[in-house]
């Protein structure tokens, strides 16, 4: 597809190698270092949020209250959601962007390396603040990751102020990251790398970054309004003072729905690299993939009230948001069609990244279908706030976003470390995860349809069996992630030497530099034709 | 270098964009109120104050159900004098809500109205309502709080009954903090 006319992979650059010691990581402006920092941080958050998920599932193993207090249970559901969304999924994608985008477009580094360092290093502080609320008087936030006011204002524990502060910092980090990514993609491309030649992961991130810039400030706005309601006597969400709690939901979901696409578009990008590689074919329908992502992004601003069908919207509102939501399924369907068509008559092999990618396509589609069911306003009155919703968004987020991240990590790990991963362990991890995820989340569809509400520590007896099944699945899934951690650490340390083009069918600039990728790549831009 | 300049320009634009979106989040607050007002959604009553008297439409009767609810933690006794009224559109109707402060301290309350079905809100005209103002009550005192309203003759024919509910909030502390300003913050409570 593209060739280099300067040999850049053998630049010695010893005098420009990484600094040594902790200073290397604190002060680094190297996109590869920062990418690694983001990815390790995300892994740490993934495990932290995972422990919380297992506490939730342990309590729900049987009806009745046995392990934790209901108040603590609510803190666990809240913190699990916040940590997974803002601490695990989003930083992982930013980490992948840092590592891969400059290499994919033939740039020497990100456009704004110093800001890049800042956007990472404020994150650990945000999460230290958030997690420390667990030890505060009154406990951690307990109002759900959606923090509906006035539950999160009038009735919140005092730690809510720290929560707001943490969200502000995370928002700043995301905005800085997004600005950096846009500047890199628009201004740093190698000569000849036109927009319609951009690798799909780069396209997906360009669109995601614009979404971030559009909605993270709205999130900052809504938590600022909460702060003012709590401490400065305003009444944005307080009916007694003329405010309106439903307003909170409108503003929150104006952020919230685009946010779910922020968590899935980069996944689409990753999958669009892996499937062609292991099908040994070009991606089917490149242009339609780009347009599909762009239309998903635009439509995502017009559907937020599908989370609010039951607040008392007028009939025209219900209809508008119902049809607009269903419309999003069309570009999403185009993407699924293109992936399947790429595989069609390809010479497929099933290495670990490909297994995760195929599982992504299948299971994400199941999540899309349950989304379509929820989009039907009249039936959502029954499904809303039940485990059916939990099943839906876990299907799009766990075997969706998380599987895509893992697929990406396995796929690019040889490039990062210079070592082939342990395939056997990778496949074992895949199968345990695949089985675990389905045992966990598939039964939730049924208990949801049968009426089990979400966010409760105890439940009626008729839900007992399926809850037990789900909890068993969760423990299988949870513990099999240790295989992933182990495999990654082992691959970093040693392993069979990886070639520059670590996978036979892999295409793109990143595969033309050596493995492991030298500390500085593309100091002189390659020529792309 | 060229890229450096281009980067700086782009960063400034994108930062500007995020600041704009931050402002947009806040702009959603008034926009939301305007939207509700224009479309008459949300059961918020927007038509208040004096009105020209018109002849009542005696061929039609509308049931108006009145409900009084205490917000959490509000100790007052609060209920409508009559919970069901039969009204002709165009007729001026007078009624009242009874309130009793059983506590040993003087308190201030604010009632927040809501109309169901929401579309009926724009046809409910309040000439006078206790919800226009904060309502103080001495310890152990009782009061009849007046309500004077007219239902518009334009009320769509398929609407036969309207529920008008009031939720009573304790705003004693907020009032003390505000030094007794009559209007609580965050816009008009009507
Ligand atoms: C075909 C595409 C999709 C459709 C039609 C759809 C539709 C919906 C609807 C109608 C709800 C609200 C359900 C309720 O609360 O009653 C919902 C909830 C949710 N969806 Fe989707 N969805 C789709 C894709 C996605 C994707 C790709 C993600 C994320 C990667 C996602 C994440 C979520 C989350 C997190 C919630 C729950 C939010 C909460 O209340 O905590 N959805 N979806
Ligand atoms: Cu949504």
Coordinates of N, CA and C in Angstrom, one line a residue, chain A residues 111-112 155 175 179 182-183 186-188 210 213-214 217-218 220-221 224-225 228 233-236 238-244 246-247 250-251 254 314, chain B residues 3 6-8 10-11 14-15 17-19 21-22 24-26 28-29 32-33 36 41-42 44 71-72 110 112 169-171 184-189:
Chain A
X111 N 1.7 16.3 18.0 CA 2.0 17.7 17.6 C 2.4 18.5 18.8
X112 N 1.9 18.2 20.0 CA 2.1 19.0 21.2 C 2.6 18.1 22.3
X155 N -29.1 15.1 48.2 CA -29.0 13.9 49.0 C -27.7 13.2 48.9
X175 N -9.8 16.7 27.1 CA -9.9 17.8 26.1 C -8.5 18.0 25.5
X179 N -7.4 17.6 21.7 CA -6.8 18.7 20.9 C -5.5 18.2 20.2
X182 N -6.1 15.8 17.3 CA -6.6 16.5 16.1 C -5.4 17.3 15.4
X183 N -4.6 18.0 16.3 CA -3.5 18.7 15.7 C -2.5 17.8 15.0
X186 N -4.2 16.5 11.7 CA -4.4 17.5 10.6 C -3.0 18.1 10.1
X187 N -2.1 18.2 11.0 CA -0.9 19.0 10.7 C 0.4 18.2 10.5
X188 N 0.4 16.9 10.9 CA 1.7 16.2 11.0 C 1.8 15.0 10.0
X210 N -13.1 15.0 17.9 CA -14.1 16.1 17.8 C -15.3 15.9 18.7
X213 N -14.2 17.1 22.2 CA -14.2 18.5 22.4 C -15.6 19.1 22.4
X214 N -16.5 18.5 21.8 CA -17.9 19.0 21.8 C -18.6 18.6 23.1
X217 N -16.8 19.5 27.6 CA -17.1 20.7 28.3 C -18.5 20.8 28.8
X218 N -19.4 20.1 28.1 CA -20.8 20.1 28.6 C -20.9 19.3 30.0
X220 N -18.3 19.1 32.0 CA -17.8 20.0 33.0 C -18.8 21.0 33.4
X221 N -19.6 21.5 32.5 CA -20.7 22.4 32.8 C -21.7 21.8 33.8
X224 N -20.3 21.5 37.2 CA -20.2 22.9 37.8 C -21.5 23.4 38.3
X225 N -22.6 23.1 37.5 CA -23.9 23.5 38.0 C -24.2 22.8 39.3
X228 N -22.4 24.4 42.1 CA -23.1 25.7 42.5 C -24.3 25.4 43.3
X233 N -25.8 28.0 46.6 CA -27.2 28.3 46.8 C -28.0 28.5 45.5
X234 N -27.5 28.2 44.4 CA -28.3 28.3 43.2 C -29.3 27.1 43.1
X235 N -30.2 27.1 42.2 CA -31.2 26.1 42.1 C -31.3 25.6 40.7
X236 N -30.2 25.2 40.0 CA -30.4 24.7 38.7 C -31.3 23.5 38.7
X238 N -32.9 22.3 41.6 CA -33.7 22.2 42.8 C -35.1 22.8 42.5
X239 N -36.1 22.0 42.6 CA -37.4 22.5 42.2 C -37.9 23.6 43.1
X240 N -37.5 23.5 44.4 CA -38.0 24.5 45.4 C -37.5 25.9 45.0
X241 N -36.4 26.0 44.3 CA -35.9 27.3 43.9 C -36.2 27.6 42.5
X242 N -37.0 26.9 41.8 CA -37.4 27.2 40.5 C -36.6 26.4 39.4
X243 N -35.7 25.5 39.9 CA -35.0 24.7 39.0 C -35.7 23.4 38.6
X244 N -35.1 22.5 37.8 CA -35.8 21.4 37.3 C -34.9 20.2 37.2
X246 N -35.4 17.4 35.7 CA -35.3 16.8 34.4 C -34.3 17.5 33.5
X247 N -34.1 18.8 33.8 CA -33.0 19.6 33.1 C -31.7 18.9 33.2
X250 N -31.4 16.1 30.8 CA -31.1 16.6 29.4 C -29.7 17.0 29.2
X251 N -29.1 17.8 30.1 CA -27.8 18.2 30.0 C -26.8 17.0 30.1
X254 N -27.0 14.9 27.0 CA -26.4 15.5 25.8 C -24.9 15.2 25.7
X314 N -43.2 14.6 25.7 CA -44.4 14.7 24.9 C -44.3 13.7 23.8
Chain B
X3 N 4.7 24.1 10.6 CA 3.7 23.2 11.4 C 3.5 23.8 12.8
X6 N 0.9 26.4 12.4 CA -0.4 25.8 12.1 C -0.9 25.1 13.4
X7 N -0.1 24.5 14.1 CA -0.5 23.9 15.4 C -1.1 24.9 16.3
X8 N -0.4 26.0 16.5 CA -0.8 27.0 17.4 C -2.2 27.5 17.0
X10 N -4.5 26.0 15.3 CA -5.5 25.0 15.5 C -5.8 24.8 17.0
X11 N -4.8 24.9 17.8 CA -5.0 24.7 19.3 C -5.9 25.8 19.8
X14 N -9.4 25.1 18.7 CA -10.1 24.0 19.4 C -10.4 24.4 20.8
X15 N -9.4 25.1 21.5 CA -9.7 25.6 22.8 C -10.9 26.5 22.9
X17 N -13.3 26.4 20.8 CA -14.5 25.5 20.7 C -14.9 24.9 22.0
X18 N -13.9 24.4 22.8 CA -14.3 23.8 24.1 C -14.9 24.8 25.0
X19 N -14.3 26.1 25.0 CA -14.9 27.1 25.9 C -16.4 27.4 25.4
X21 N -18.4 25.3 24.0 CA -19.3 24.2 24.4 C -19.5 24.3 25.9
X22 N -18.6 24.7 26.7 CA -18.8 24.9 28.1 C -19.9 25.9 28.3
X24 N -22.2 26.6 26.1 CA -23.4 26.0 25.6 C -24.1 25.1 26.6
X25 N -23.3 24.4 27.4 CA -23.9 23.6 28.5 C -24.8 24.5 29.4
X26 N -24.2 25.7 29.7 CA -25.0 26.6 30.6 C -26.2 27.2 29.8
X28 N -27.9 25.8 27.8 CA -29.0 24.9 27.8 C -30.1 25.2 28.8
X29 N -29.7 25.8 29.9 CA -30.6 26.0 31.0 C -31.7 27.0 30.6
X32 N -33.8 25.6 27.7 CA -34.7 24.6 28.1 C -36.0 25.2 28.6
X33 N -35.9 26.3 29.4 CA -37.1 27.0 29.8 C -37.8 27.6 28.7
X36 N -39.7 24.9 26.8 CA -40.9 24.4 27.5 C -42.0 25.5 27.4
X41 N -44.6 22.4 27.1 CA -44.4 21.1 27.6 C -44.0 21.3 29.1
X42 N -43.9 20.1 29.8 CA -43.4 20.1 31.1 C -44.4 20.5 32.2
X44 N -45.5 23.2 33.1 CA -45.2 24.5 33.8 C -46.2 25.5 33.4
X71 N -42.8 17.9 50.2 CA -41.5 17.4 49.8 C -40.9 16.7 51.0
X72 N -39.9 15.8 50.8 CA -39.3 15.1 51.8 C -38.9 16.0 53.0
X110 N -42.3 27.1 50.0 CA -42.5 27.5 48.7 C -43.2 26.4 48.0
X112 N -44.5 24.5 44.6 CA -44.2 24.3 43.2 C -45.3 23.6 42.5
X169 N -42.1 22.9 49.5 CA -40.7 22.8 49.9 C -40.4 23.6 51.1
X170 N -39.6 23.2 52.0 CA -39.1 24.0 53.1 C -38.0 24.8 52.6
X171 N -38.2 26.1 52.6 CA -37.1 27.0 52.2 C -36.6 27.9 53.3
X184 N -36.7 33.3 45.3 CA -35.5 32.4 45.5 C -34.7 32.5 44.2
X185 N -33.4 32.0 44.3 CA -32.5 32.1 43.1 C -33.0 31.1 42.1
X186 N -32.3 31.2 40.9 CA -32.5 30.2 39.9 C -33.8 30.4 39.1
X187 N -34.3 31.6 39.0 CA -35.4 31.8 38.2 C -36.7 31.8 38.9
X188 N -37.8 32.2 38.2 CA -39.1 32.3 38.9 C -39.6 30.9 39.1
X189 N -40.2 30.6 40.3 CA -40.7 29.3 40.6 C -42.0 29.0 40.0

